[in-house]
Amino acid sequence: MKSLVLCADDFGLSAGINEGILQLLAQQRLSAVSCMTCLPGWHQYAAALKPYHQQVAIGLHFNLTESSRALPLGQLMQQALTRRLDRDWVRDELQRQLDDFETALGVVPDFVDGHQHVQVFPGVRQVLAEVLQQRYPQSLPWVRRVNPPFSGHDSRLKASVLRLMAAGFTSQLQRQHIPLTQAFAGLYSLQPEADFPELLHGWMQQLPEGGLIMCHPGATGTAATGLARTRQLELDYLSSDVFGSRMQQQGVCLTAHPALLQV
């Protein structure tokens, strides 16, 4: 059997997303959950995650683009690439969100990643490494490394942009001894017409032992459109008997412990 991490992102973003993720946790169809703690949906639902903490990895989905204190993604990317990012703002947001996580769950995060992959952005990554080392010197959370290939999905442009934003990320965080995931998948257009089941099983086939797949399920309703419709389609498939059967046929089981790069 090959062990992989299947991580649902965006817990806390809305009630429907939270309820969909909780449904999948109850079905044992996920092995990690990434949480947005600066949003109202987090405070309303965080306690519902507590029974699962010994079964799955629960981490912080660091958010700099969706809150009253956030920046639009394009502006954040521009500031990061031109070295004009306010690192004090990034540090304050990260500390606040980690505080909210620990207060609600009574534990430290198993990992940290980023909403819209902000953890890899220049300027953000340096603050992230510093804060993690200061807060958790004895047991550092692992951090998601985003290294998408150009094949196996329908978003070559998105992969190119992420590679640009992540240039130097791995070597920089390794020098600071931050644990990083080894292999990553889950990137695609997030359009409803995309064939999520086939993409998912392709990733499961291609990833090595301990690889991580991100997903974005949510109970958003059959009348939803766009990304919200995609979330419902992901939930429908991940909760289905077909998914369980195909995973067995592929010889895949879920783990909360990703393979990490050797420092």
Short mmCIF file of N, CA and C in Angstrom, two decimals, residues 64-65 69-86 89 116 118 121-122 165:
data_model
loop_
_atom_site.label_atom_id
_atom_site.label_comp_id
_atom_site.label_asym_id
_atom_site.label_seq_id
_atom_site.Cartn_x
_atom_site.Cartn_y
_atom_site.Cartn_z
N LEU A 64 -3.75 35.73 3.98
CA LEU A 64 -3.45 37.16 3.82
C LEU A 64 -4.31 37.83 2.78
N THR A 65 -5.29 37.11 2.20
CA THR A 65 -6.03 37.65 1.06
C THR A 65 -7.54 37.64 1.25
N ARG A 69 -8.59 42.61 7.03
CA ARG A 69 -7.22 43.15 7.08
C ARG A 69 -6.37 42.68 5.90
N ALA A 70 -6.99 42.02 4.94
CA ALA A 70 -6.25 41.36 3.87
C ALA A 70 -5.92 42.31 2.72
N LEU A 71 -5.04 41.82 1.84
CA LEU A 71 -4.73 42.47 0.57
C LEU A 71 -5.28 41.63 -0.57
N PRO A 72 -5.69 42.24 -1.68
CA PRO A 72 -6.02 41.45 -2.87
C PRO A 72 -4.81 40.63 -3.31
N LEU A 73 -5.06 39.45 -3.85
CA LEU A 73 -3.97 38.54 -4.20
C LEU A 73 -2.97 39.20 -5.15
N GLY A 74 -3.45 39.87 -6.19
CA GLY A 74 -2.54 40.48 -7.15
C GLY A 74 -1.64 41.52 -6.51
N GLN A 75 -2.19 42.32 -5.63
CA GLN A 75 -1.39 43.34 -4.93
C GLN A 75 -0.36 42.68 -4.02
N LEU A 76 -0.76 41.62 -3.34
CA LEU A 76 0.17 40.90 -2.46
C LEU A 76 1.32 40.30 -3.26
N MET A 77 1.02 39.71 -4.39
CA MET A 77 2.06 39.11 -5.23
C MET A 77 3.02 40.19 -5.73
N GLN A 78 2.48 41.32 -6.17
CA GLN A 78 3.32 42.41 -6.68
C GLN A 78 4.26 42.92 -5.59
N GLN A 79 3.72 43.13 -4.40
CA GLN A 79 4.56 43.62 -3.30
C GLN A 79 5.61 42.60 -2.91
N ALA A 80 5.25 41.33 -2.95
CA ALA A 80 6.21 40.28 -2.61
C ALA A 80 7.37 40.24 -3.61
N LEU A 81 7.04 40.32 -4.89
CA LEU A 81 8.08 40.22 -5.92
C LEU A 81 8.96 41.46 -5.99
N THR A 82 8.43 42.62 -5.60
CA THR A 82 9.21 43.86 -5.65
C THR A 82 9.79 44.25 -4.29
N ARG A 83 9.71 43.31 -3.34
CA ARG A 83 10.29 43.49 -2.00
C ARG A 83 9.71 44.70 -1.27
N ARG A 84 8.43 44.97 -1.48
CA ARG A 84 7.76 46.08 -0.80
C ARG A 84 6.73 45.60 0.22
N LEU A 85 6.77 44.32 0.52
CA LEU A 85 5.79 43.75 1.45
C LEU A 85 6.08 44.21 2.87
N ASP A 86 5.04 44.59 3.59
CA ASP A 86 5.17 45.01 4.98
C ASP A 86 5.30 43.77 5.86
N TRP A 89 3.30 43.62 9.14
CA TRP A 89 1.91 43.23 8.94
C TRP A 89 1.79 41.70 8.80
N GLN A 116 -4.15 30.31 -1.02
CA GLN A 116 -3.59 30.78 -2.29
C GLN A 116 -2.06 30.72 -2.28
N VAL A 118 0.24 31.48 -0.12
CA VAL A 118 1.03 32.66 0.28
C VAL A 118 2.27 32.28 1.08
N PHE A 121 5.52 32.86 -0.83
CA PHE A 121 5.83 34.17 -1.42
C PHE A 121 7.07 34.77 -0.77
N PRO A 122 7.91 35.45 -1.56
CA PRO A 122 9.04 36.18 -0.97
C PRO A 122 8.55 37.19 0.07
N MET A 165 6.65 32.33 -7.95
CA MET A 165 6.50 32.84 -6.58
C MET A 165 7.29 32.01 -5.58
#
